[in-house]
Coordinates of C-alpha atoms in Angstrom, one line a residue:
M1 CA -53.2 -53.5 -266.9
S2 CA -49.7 -54.4 -265.5
K3 CA -49.2 -56.1 -262.2
R4 CA -47.8 -52.9 -260.8
D5 CA -50.8 -50.9 -262.0
L6 CA -53.1 -53.5 -260.5
S7 CA -51.5 -53.0 -257.1
K8 CA -51.8 -49.2 -257.5
E9 CA -55.4 -49.4 -258.5
S10 CA -56.2 -51.8 -255.6
Y11 CA -54.6 -49.3 -253.1
R12 CA -56.5 -46.4 -254.6
R13 CA -59.9 -48.2 -254.5
A14 CA -59.3 -49.2 -250.9
A15 CA -58.4 -45.7 -249.9
D16 CA -61.4 -44.2 -251.6
Y17 CA -63.7 -46.7 -249.9
A18 CA -62.2 -46.1 -246.5
R19 CA -62.6 -42.3 -246.8
K20 CA -66.2 -42.7 -247.9
F21 CA -67.1 -45.3 -245.2
P22 CA -64.6 -44.9 -242.4
S23 CA -66.8 -46.7 -239.9
R24 CA -66.6 -49.9 -242.0
I25 CA -62.8 -50.2 -242.2
S26 CA -62.5 -52.8 -239.4
E27 CA -65.3 -54.9 -240.9
V28 CA -63.6 -54.9 -244.4
R29 CA -60.3 -56.0 -242.8
E30 CA -62.1 -59.0 -241.3
V31 CA -63.5 -59.9 -244.6
L32 CA -60.1 -59.7 -246.2
L33 CA -58.8 -62.3 -243.8
R34 CA -61.5 -64.7 -245.1
V35 CA -60.7 -63.8 -248.7
R36 CA -57.1 -64.7 -248.2
R37 CA -58.1 -68.2 -247.0
K38 CA -60.5 -68.8 -249.9
F39 CA -61.2 -66.8 -253.0
G40 CA -64.9 -67.1 -253.7
Q41 CA -68.1 -65.2 -254.0
L42 CA -68.2 -63.6 -250.6
E43 CA -70.8 -61.0 -249.8
F44 CA -69.3 -57.7 -248.5
E45 CA -69.3 -54.0 -249.4
V46 CA -66.1 -53.9 -251.5
Q47 CA -66.9 -57.0 -253.6
S48 CA -67.3 -55.1 -256.8
D49 CA -64.2 -53.0 -256.1
L50 CA -61.9 -55.9 -255.2
Y51 CA -63.1 -59.0 -257.2
D52 CA -62.8 -57.4 -260.6
L53 CA -59.2 -56.8 -259.8
L54 CA -58.6 -60.3 -258.4
L55 CA -60.2 -61.8 -261.5
T56 CA -57.7 -60.1 -263.8
T57 CA -55.1 -62.7 -262.9
Q58 CA -55.3 -66.3 -261.9
D59 CA -51.8 -66.3 -260.4
R60 CA -52.1 -66.8 -256.6
N61 CA -49.0 -64.7 -255.9
D62 CA -50.4 -61.8 -258.0
Q63 CA -53.7 -62.0 -256.2
G64 CA -51.9 -61.9 -252.9
K65 CA -50.2 -58.6 -254.0
I66 CA -53.6 -57.1 -254.9
L67 CA -55.0 -58.1 -251.5
R68 CA -51.9 -56.6 -249.7
A69 CA -52.2 -53.4 -251.6
Y70 CA -55.9 -53.1 -250.7
Q71 CA -55.0 -53.7 -247.1
E72 CA -52.4 -51.0 -247.2
G73 CA -54.9 -48.5 -248.6
L74 CA -57.3 -49.3 -245.7
N75 CA -54.5 -49.0 -243.1
D76 CA -53.1 -45.7 -244.4
V77 CA -56.6 -44.0 -244.3
E78 CA -57.3 -45.5 -240.9
Q79 CA -54.1 -43.9 -239.5
E80 CA -55.2 -40.4 -240.6
G81 CA -56.4 -38.5 -237.6
R82 CA -55.7 -41.4 -235.2
L83 CA -55.2 -40.4 -231.6
K84 CA -52.7 -41.6 -229.0
L85 CA -54.4 -43.6 -226.2
K86 CA -52.3 -44.7 -223.3
Q87 CA -53.0 -46.1 -219.9
A88 CA -51.8 -43.6 -217.3
W89 CA -52.3 -45.9 -214.3
R90 CA -54.1 -49.0 -213.0
A91 CA -55.5 -49.8 -209.5
D92 CA -56.4 -53.3 -208.5
F93 CA -58.6 -54.3 -205.6
G94 CA -57.7 -57.9 -204.9
D95 CA -60.7 -60.0 -204.1
D96 CA -63.0 -57.0 -204.1
W97 CA -65.3 -56.0 -206.9
V98 CA -65.8 -52.4 -207.9
F99 CA -69.5 -51.3 -207.4
D100 CA -69.4 -47.5 -207.5
V101 CA -67.0 -44.9 -208.7
F102 CA -67.1 -41.1 -208.1
V103 CA -64.9 -38.3 -209.2
D104 CA -64.1 -36.0 -206.3
G105 CA -62.4 -33.1 -208.2
S106 CA -62.3 -30.7 -205.2
H107 CA -59.9 -33.1 -203.4
G108 CA -58.1 -34.3 -206.6
Q109 CA -59.2 -37.9 -206.0
I110 CA -61.4 -40.8 -207.2
I111 CA -63.7 -42.5 -204.7
V112 CA -64.1 -46.2 -205.2
V113 CA -66.7 -48.3 -203.4
T114 CA -66.2 -52.0 -203.3
R115 CA -67.6 -55.2 -201.9
S116 CA -66.2 -58.8 -201.6
G117 CA -66.1 -60.9 -204.8
S118 CA -67.3 -64.5 -205.0
E119 CA -63.8 -65.8 -204.2
A120 CA -63.1 -63.7 -201.1
K121 CA -62.6 -65.5 -197.8
T122 CA -64.0 -62.5 -195.7
R123 CA -67.3 -61.0 -196.7
N124 CA -67.2 -57.2 -196.4
G125 CA -66.5 -54.1 -198.4
G126 CA -64.7 -50.8 -198.3
V127 CA -64.1 -47.3 -199.7
Y128 CA -60.9 -46.1 -201.3
G129 CA -59.6 -42.6 -202.1
L130 CA -57.3 -42.7 -205.1
R131 CA -55.2 -39.8 -206.3
I132 CA -56.2 -38.8 -209.8
S133 CA -52.6 -37.9 -210.6
D134 CA -51.1 -41.4 -210.2
G135 CA -53.8 -43.7 -208.8
G136 CA -52.1 -44.1 -205.5
Q137 CA -54.2 -44.6 -202.3
A138 CA -54.7 -41.5 -200.3
W139 CA -56.7 -43.4 -197.7
T140 CA -58.8 -46.6 -197.2
Y141 CA -61.8 -47.4 -195.1
R142 CA -62.9 -51.0 -194.5
M143 CA -66.2 -52.1 -192.9
K144 CA -66.5 -54.8 -190.3
K145 CA -67.0 -58.4 -191.2
N146 CA -70.1 -59.3 -193.2
W147 CA -71.0 -55.6 -194.0
A148 CA -70.4 -53.5 -197.1
P149 CA -71.2 -49.9 -198.1
W150 CA -74.5 -49.6 -199.9
Q151 CA -76.3 -46.8 -201.8
P152 CA -73.4 -44.3 -201.7
Y153 CA -74.0 -40.6 -202.4
L154 CA -71.2 -38.1 -203.0
G155 CA -71.5 -34.8 -201.1
H156 CA -69.2 -31.8 -201.2
H157 CA -67.0 -33.0 -198.3
H158 CA -68.4 -36.4 -197.4
L159 CA -69.4 -39.7 -198.9
F160 CA -72.8 -40.8 -197.4
F161 CA -73.8 -44.4 -197.5
T162 CA -75.9 -47.0 -195.7
E163 CA -74.8 -50.6 -195.1
D164 CA -75.7 -53.9 -196.6
Y165 CA -75.3 -57.3 -194.7
C166 CA -73.3 -59.9 -196.7
G167 CA -73.5 -62.8 -194.3
N168 CA -76.1 -65.4 -193.4
R169 CA -79.5 -63.7 -193.7
D170 CA -81.1 -66.1 -191.3
S171 CA -79.2 -64.6 -188.4
F172 CA -79.5 -61.0 -189.6
D173 CA -81.2 -58.4 -187.4
P174 CA -82.0 -55.4 -189.7
N175 CA -81.1 -52.0 -188.2
P176 CA -78.7 -50.4 -190.7
Y177 CA -76.8 -47.3 -190.0
I178 CA -76.2 -44.2 -192.2
Y179 CA -72.5 -43.3 -192.4
S180 CA -70.8 -40.0 -193.2
L181 CA -67.2 -40.5 -194.4
S182 CA -64.8 -37.6 -194.7
L183 CA -63.4 -37.2 -198.2
A184 CA -60.3 -35.6 -196.8
T185 CA -59.2 -38.2 -194.3
G186 CA -61.3 -41.4 -195.1
E187 CA -62.5 -41.5 -191.5
I188 CA -66.1 -41.8 -190.3
D189 CA -67.3 -38.4 -188.9
W190 CA -70.7 -39.8 -187.8
K191 CA -73.0 -42.8 -188.1
E192 CA -76.6 -42.9 -187.0
T193 CA -79.6 -45.2 -187.1
L194 CA -83.0 -43.9 -187.8
G195 CA -85.0 -46.1 -185.4
K196 CA -85.3 -49.6 -184.2
D197 CA -86.3 -52.2 -186.8
T198 CA -85.9 -49.5 -189.5
D199 CA -84.7 -50.4 -193.0
V200 CA -83.1 -47.6 -195.0
K201 CA -84.5 -48.3 -198.5
Q202 CA -82.9 -45.4 -200.2
L203 CA -80.4 -42.6 -199.6
R204 CA -82.0 -40.0 -201.8
G205 CA -79.3 -37.3 -201.9
V206 CA -78.5 -33.9 -200.4
F207 CA -81.1 -31.2 -200.1
G208 CA -79.5 -28.0 -198.8
S209 CA -77.8 -29.0 -195.5
F210 CA -79.9 -32.2 -195.2
L211 CA -79.3 -35.8 -196.3
L212 CA -82.6 -37.3 -197.4
A213 CA -83.4 -41.0 -196.7
N214 CA -86.5 -43.1 -197.5
I215 CA -87.0 -45.6 -194.6
H216 CA -89.4 -48.5 -194.0
D217 CA -90.6 -49.8 -190.6
D218 CA -93.8 -51.4 -189.3
Q219 CA -95.6 -48.1 -189.8
G220 CA -94.8 -47.9 -193.5
S221 CA -92.6 -45.7 -195.5
T222 CA -91.2 -42.3 -194.3
L223 CA -89.1 -39.5 -195.9
V224 CA -86.5 -38.4 -193.3
A225 CA -84.2 -35.4 -193.3
V226 CA -80.9 -35.8 -191.5
D227 CA -78.4 -32.9 -190.8
S228 CA -75.5 -33.8 -193.1
G229 CA -73.0 -32.2 -190.7
A230 CA -74.0 -33.7 -187.4
G231 CA -76.2 -36.7 -188.3
M232 CA -79.1 -35.5 -186.2
E233 CA -82.7 -36.1 -187.5
R234 CA -84.4 -32.8 -188.4
W235 CA -87.8 -33.8 -189.8
R236 CA -89.7 -36.6 -191.2
Y237 CA -92.8 -36.9 -193.4
P238 CA -94.9 -40.1 -193.8
S239 CA -95.0 -41.1 -197.5
Y240 CA -97.3 -44.2 -197.4
C241 CA -95.6 -45.5 -200.6
R242 CA -96.1 -49.2 -201.1
I243 CA -92.6 -49.2 -202.6
S244 CA -89.7 -46.8 -202.3
G245 CA -90.3 -43.7 -204.4
K246 CA -87.9 -43.0 -207.2
L247 CA -88.7 -39.3 -207.7
F248 CA -86.2 -37.0 -206.0
L249 CA -85.2 -33.6 -207.4
S250 CA -83.4 -30.9 -205.4
L251 CA -84.5 -27.6 -207.0
G252 CA -82.7 -24.9 -205.1
D253 CA -84.5 -24.4 -201.8
V254 CA -87.4 -26.6 -202.7
L255 CA -87.5 -30.4 -202.8
C256 CA -89.7 -32.3 -205.3
A257 CA -90.2 -35.9 -204.3
Q258 CA -92.7 -38.7 -204.4
Y259 CA -94.3 -39.1 -201.1
R260 CA -97.4 -41.3 -201.9
D261 CA -98.1 -43.9 -204.5
R262 CA -99.6 -41.5 -207.0
E263 CA -98.7 -38.1 -205.6
I264 CA -95.6 -35.9 -205.8
G265 CA -95.0 -33.0 -203.4
W266 CA -92.9 -29.9 -203.1
F267 CA -91.3 -29.5 -199.7
S268 CA -89.5 -26.6 -197.9
Q269 CA -86.2 -27.1 -196.2
R270 CA -88.1 -27.4 -192.9
G271 CA -90.1 -30.3 -194.2
K272 CA -93.4 -28.4 -194.9
L273 CA -95.5 -29.7 -197.8
L274 CA -95.9 -26.6 -200.1
K275 CA -97.9 -28.3 -202.8
K276 CA -99.0 -31.7 -203.9
L277 CA -99.9 -33.1 -207.3
T278 CA -101.8 -36.3 -208.1
L279 CA -100.9 -38.1 -211.3
R280 CA -103.2 -40.3 -213.2
F281 CA -101.8 -43.8 -214.0
P282 CA -102.1 -45.8 -217.2
K283 CA -104.5 -48.5 -216.0
K284 CA -107.2 -48.1 -213.3
D285 CA -105.1 -45.5 -211.7
E286 CA -102.6 -48.1 -210.5
G287 CA -98.9 -48.1 -211.1
F288 CA -95.5 -46.7 -210.1
I289 CA -93.6 -43.5 -210.5
D290 CA -90.4 -44.9 -212.2
L291 CA -88.4 -42.1 -213.7
A292 CA -87.8 -38.3 -213.2
F293 CA -85.7 -35.8 -214.9
A294 CA -85.4 -32.0 -214.8
D295 CA -84.1 -29.5 -217.3
R296 CA -84.1 -25.7 -217.2
D297 CA -87.9 -25.2 -216.8
T298 CA -89.6 -28.6 -216.8
I299 CA -89.8 -31.7 -214.7
Y300 CA -90.4 -34.9 -216.6
V301 CA -92.1 -37.8 -214.8
C302 CA -92.8 -41.2 -216.2
V303 CA -95.3 -43.6 -214.6
W304 CA -96.0 -47.2 -215.6
D305 CA -97.9 -50.3 -214.7
V306 CA -98.0 -53.9 -215.8
W307 CA -101.3 -55.7 -216.2
Q308 CA -102.5 -59.1 -217.3
N309 CA -104.8 -59.4 -220.3
W310 CA -107.2 -61.7 -218.5
D311 CA -109.8 -63.3 -220.8
E312 CA -112.3 -65.8 -219.4
N313 CA -111.9 -67.9 -222.5
T314 CA -108.1 -67.8 -222.4
P315 CA -106.0 -70.1 -220.3
V316 CA -104.0 -68.3 -217.6
E317 CA -100.7 -69.7 -219.1
S318 CA -101.3 -67.9 -222.4
S319 CA -102.6 -64.6 -221.0
V320 CA -100.6 -61.6 -222.3
Q321 CA -98.6 -59.3 -219.9
E322 CA -98.3 -55.7 -221.1
T323 CA -96.7 -52.5 -219.9
A324 CA -98.4 -49.2 -220.1
T325 CA -96.5 -45.9 -219.6
V326 CA -97.6 -42.2 -219.3
A327 CA -95.0 -39.3 -219.4
Y328 CA -95.8 -36.0 -217.8
A329 CA -94.2 -32.6 -218.3
I330 CA -94.6 -30.4 -215.2
N331 CA -93.8 -26.7 -215.1
K332 CA -91.1 -26.0 -212.5
E333 CA -92.5 -22.6 -211.5
S334 CA -96.2 -23.2 -211.5
R335 CA -95.9 -26.9 -210.5
K336 CA -98.8 -27.7 -212.8
V337 CA -98.9 -30.4 -215.6
R338 CA -98.1 -28.7 -218.9
W339 CA -98.8 -31.8 -221.0
S340 CA -98.8 -35.6 -220.9
L341 CA -98.5 -38.3 -223.5
R342 CA -99.2 -42.0 -223.9
P343 CA -97.3 -43.9 -226.6
K344 CA -99.3 -45.8 -229.1
A345 CA -96.9 -48.7 -228.9
V346 CA -97.9 -51.4 -226.5
D347 CA -95.5 -52.7 -223.9
V348 CA -93.2 -49.7 -223.6
R349 CA -91.5 -48.7 -220.3
F350 CA -89.4 -45.6 -220.5
E351 CA -85.9 -45.9 -219.1
S352 CA -84.4 -42.5 -219.9
V353 CA -85.4 -39.0 -220.9
L354 CA -83.2 -37.0 -223.3
P355 CA -84.2 -33.4 -223.9
H356 CA -82.5 -32.0 -227.0
G357 CA -83.1 -28.8 -228.9
K358 CA -86.9 -28.4 -229.4
K359 CA -87.6 -32.1 -228.8
V360 CA -87.6 -34.5 -225.9
Y361 CA -86.9 -38.2 -226.4
F362 CA -88.6 -40.8 -224.1
C363 CA -86.6 -44.0 -224.5
G364 CA -87.6 -47.5 -223.7
E365 CA -85.7 -50.7 -224.3
N366 CA -87.5 -51.4 -227.6
A367 CA -89.1 -48.1 -228.5
T368 CA -88.6 -44.3 -228.4
V369 CA -91.2 -41.6 -228.4
V370 CA -90.1 -38.1 -229.7
A371 CA -92.2 -35.2 -228.5
D372 CA -92.3 -31.5 -229.0
R373 CA -90.9 -29.9 -225.8
E374 CA -93.4 -27.1 -225.7
T375 CA -96.6 -28.9 -226.6
G376 CA -96.0 -32.6 -226.0
E377 CA -97.2 -33.4 -229.5
V378 CA -95.7 -36.7 -230.5
V379 CA -93.4 -36.1 -233.5
K380 CA -92.1 -39.7 -234.0
E381 CA -92.4 -43.2 -232.5
W382 CA -89.5 -45.4 -233.4
P383 CA -89.2 -49.1 -232.8
F384 CA -85.8 -48.8 -231.2
Q385 CA -84.1 -47.3 -228.1
V386 CA -82.1 -44.0 -228.6
L387 CA -78.9 -44.2 -226.6
H388 CA -77.5 -40.7 -227.1
V389 CA -78.3 -37.5 -229.1
A390 CA -75.7 -35.0 -230.4
G391 CA -76.3 -32.2 -232.8
R392 CA -78.0 -33.6 -235.8
L393 CA -77.2 -37.2 -235.0
L394 CA -78.8 -39.8 -232.7
F395 CA -77.4 -43.2 -231.8
R396 CA -79.1 -46.5 -231.3
S397 CA -78.3 -50.2 -231.3
S398 CA -80.0 -53.4 -232.4
R399 CA -78.6 -55.0 -229.2
K400 CA -81.5 -56.1 -227.0
S401 CA -79.6 -57.1 -223.9
R402 CA -76.1 -56.3 -222.5
F403 CA -75.8 -60.0 -221.5
S404 CA -76.5 -61.3 -225.0
D405 CA -73.6 -62.6 -227.1
N406 CA -75.6 -62.3 -230.4
P407 CA -74.1 -60.0 -233.1
F408 CA -75.6 -56.5 -233.2
V409 CA -75.2 -53.2 -235.0
F410 CA -74.6 -49.7 -233.7
Y411 CA -76.2 -47.0 -235.8
A412 CA -75.6 -43.3 -236.1
C413 CA -78.7 -41.7 -237.7
S414 CA -80.1 -38.4 -238.7
A415 CA -82.0 -36.9 -235.7
G416 CA -84.8 -35.7 -238.0
T417 CA -85.4 -38.8 -240.1
A418 CA -83.6 -41.6 -238.3
K419 CA -81.9 -42.4 -241.6
V420 CA -78.6 -44.3 -241.0
R421 CA -75.6 -42.1 -241.6
W422 CA -73.0 -44.7 -240.5
Q423 CA -72.9 -47.9 -238.6
R424 CA -70.4 -50.2 -236.7
E425 CA -70.7 -53.9 -236.0
N426 CA -70.9 -55.0 -232.4
F427 CA -69.9 -51.6 -230.9
D428 CA -71.3 -51.2 -227.4
L429 CA -71.5 -47.5 -226.5
M430 CA -70.4 -46.7 -222.9
T431 CA -70.1 -42.9 -222.9
A432 CA -69.9 -39.9 -225.2
E433 CA -68.0 -36.6 -224.7
N434 CA -66.5 -33.8 -226.8
G435 CA -67.4 -35.4 -230.2
L436 CA -66.0 -38.8 -229.2
L437 CA -67.9 -42.1 -228.5
V438 CA -66.2 -44.6 -226.2
G439 CA -67.3 -48.2 -226.1
R440 CA -66.2 -51.8 -226.5
V441 CA -66.0 -54.4 -229.2
E442 CA -65.5 -57.6 -227.4
D443 CA -62.2 -57.2 -225.5
E444 CA -61.2 -54.0 -227.3
L445 CA -61.8 -50.5 -225.9
I446 CA -62.7 -48.4 -229.0
V447 CA -62.9 -44.6 -229.4
L448 CA -65.0 -43.4 -232.4
D449 CA -65.5 -40.1 -234.1
E450 CA -69.0 -39.0 -233.4
K451 CA -69.8 -37.6 -236.8
T452 CA -68.1 -40.2 -239.1
G453 CA -67.8 -43.4 -237.0
K454 CA -64.1 -43.5 -237.8
E455 CA -62.0 -45.3 -235.2
R456 CA -59.7 -42.8 -233.5
A457 CA -58.1 -45.0 -230.9
S458 CA -58.2 -48.5 -229.4
F459 CA -56.8 -50.5 -226.5
S460 CA -56.9 -54.2 -225.7
L461 CA -58.8 -54.6 -222.5
T462 CA -60.6 -57.5 -220.8
D463 CA -64.1 -56.9 -219.5
P464 CA -64.5 -53.1 -219.4
R465 CA -67.8 -52.4 -217.5
T466 CA -68.3 -48.6 -217.4
V467 CA -66.4 -45.6 -218.7
Q468 CA -66.5 -42.1 -217.2
F469 CA -64.7 -39.0 -218.5
I470 CA -62.8 -36.9 -216.0
T471 CA -61.5 -34.2 -218.4
K472 CA -62.0 -33.8 -222.2
D473 CA -58.9 -35.9 -222.8
S474 CA -58.9 -38.4 -219.9
F475 CA -61.4 -41.1 -218.7
L476 CA -61.8 -43.9 -216.2
V477 CA -62.5 -47.5 -217.2
V478 CA -64.0 -49.7 -214.6
S479 CA -63.7 -53.5 -214.7
R480 CA -64.9 -55.9 -212.1
G481 CA -61.9 -55.8 -209.9
S482 CA -59.8 -52.9 -211.2
L483 CA -59.9 -49.3 -212.3
R484 CA -57.8 -47.7 -215.0
L485 CA -57.2 -44.1 -216.1
F486 CA -56.6 -43.5 -219.8
K487 CA -55.4 -40.4 -221.5
L488 CA -56.0 -39.3 -225.1
G489 CA -53.1 -37.4 -226.8
G490 CA -52.4 -35.7 -230.1
E491 CA -52.5 -37.5 -233.4
V492 CA -50.2 -40.5 -234.0

């Protein structure tokens, strides 16, 4: 084979490989860099394709031409279907760190909630209204020294939040206010306290015309309804929860919420308890309601507890701590338990619920239980966390912790069998929308095709934290001290 034919063959094999395994293109490029430094028996997917070509000649220049031709084949296929990705604007917040971001589409703005970073001289926080069109500030609200917004909730015309003290806790007298900030002007319409020595543990959300808060005082825990327009307290219901309940679902004119340790209740808009339901817990009827999710006709509630495997013959230091979880499916209309399930796997705590098609996925950090939505029958138990489900694909990762620097693999699998369809090294999924996956690979923002894993766009970006789509072709990227709006265009 002539030198020219070797280059053509190298290009063809690279293009064929890239079309067959588009998600592996970037990995192969990295391997080619190592091959250029040293020709040896390296283990990688294209070894048989490339090395038989390299071994046809001992001339280093000719081998370099083969490698360049192979690289060109990969590059040309990678450019097919690639999208334009550009940064439309960027907003920086000085010494502040971004904590919460909301899209306020009715006012054409983005609401950014911040608090002082570690280098700030003054400890406080604020709220910014940024125009979606250009990122400019429509208004700004700053809190007084040593106070920052906390637990913000976006309403139709107001941002509701309580306050968090950032100063010396030894001199702190707890009595936090609830604030109602106008989304149109950035001014405070009202602020109210819910009683002396009262700690607002949670702002639960809006229920009809009421803002719901969970408060703690010397009498225990109480669910309080505040008029969202005037800030006046309308009703309260003692909950007796040892810790703040996490169950809050506004279902039209009925509120479903945890109000006691092992009980959930349905409330009218006047605060009347319409029905209550006691849930059994995994171990000795002790535990916590930790997760709730509602779809068209079902409320899913997950409860869990941690217990110690105490053994009289086992030293305390070596006793095993385990987590037990039970998931309930409750009919929205009848408010009765339809079914419950307990995973066989030990030490599982569900962190998300993903109803999809005829199945529902209960996902923990290290395991996923797949159940039939109608019967609760367990279909599968997988030893990994499912991150996202789309069509016939599900996505998971071998990454155990967001704070770990160890290499990991992102997998796209068949939803029925979990068989791997494609994979990408070190891809950290951040959001998914309209057939695109947006995530990061180190300091690169990457957009992948959902079905093939092919890279559609990329952008060098330091420390992206979260991603949120605004429209089908624009999304926000939040970093510690800045916010960026990106737009996806047509093919390059």
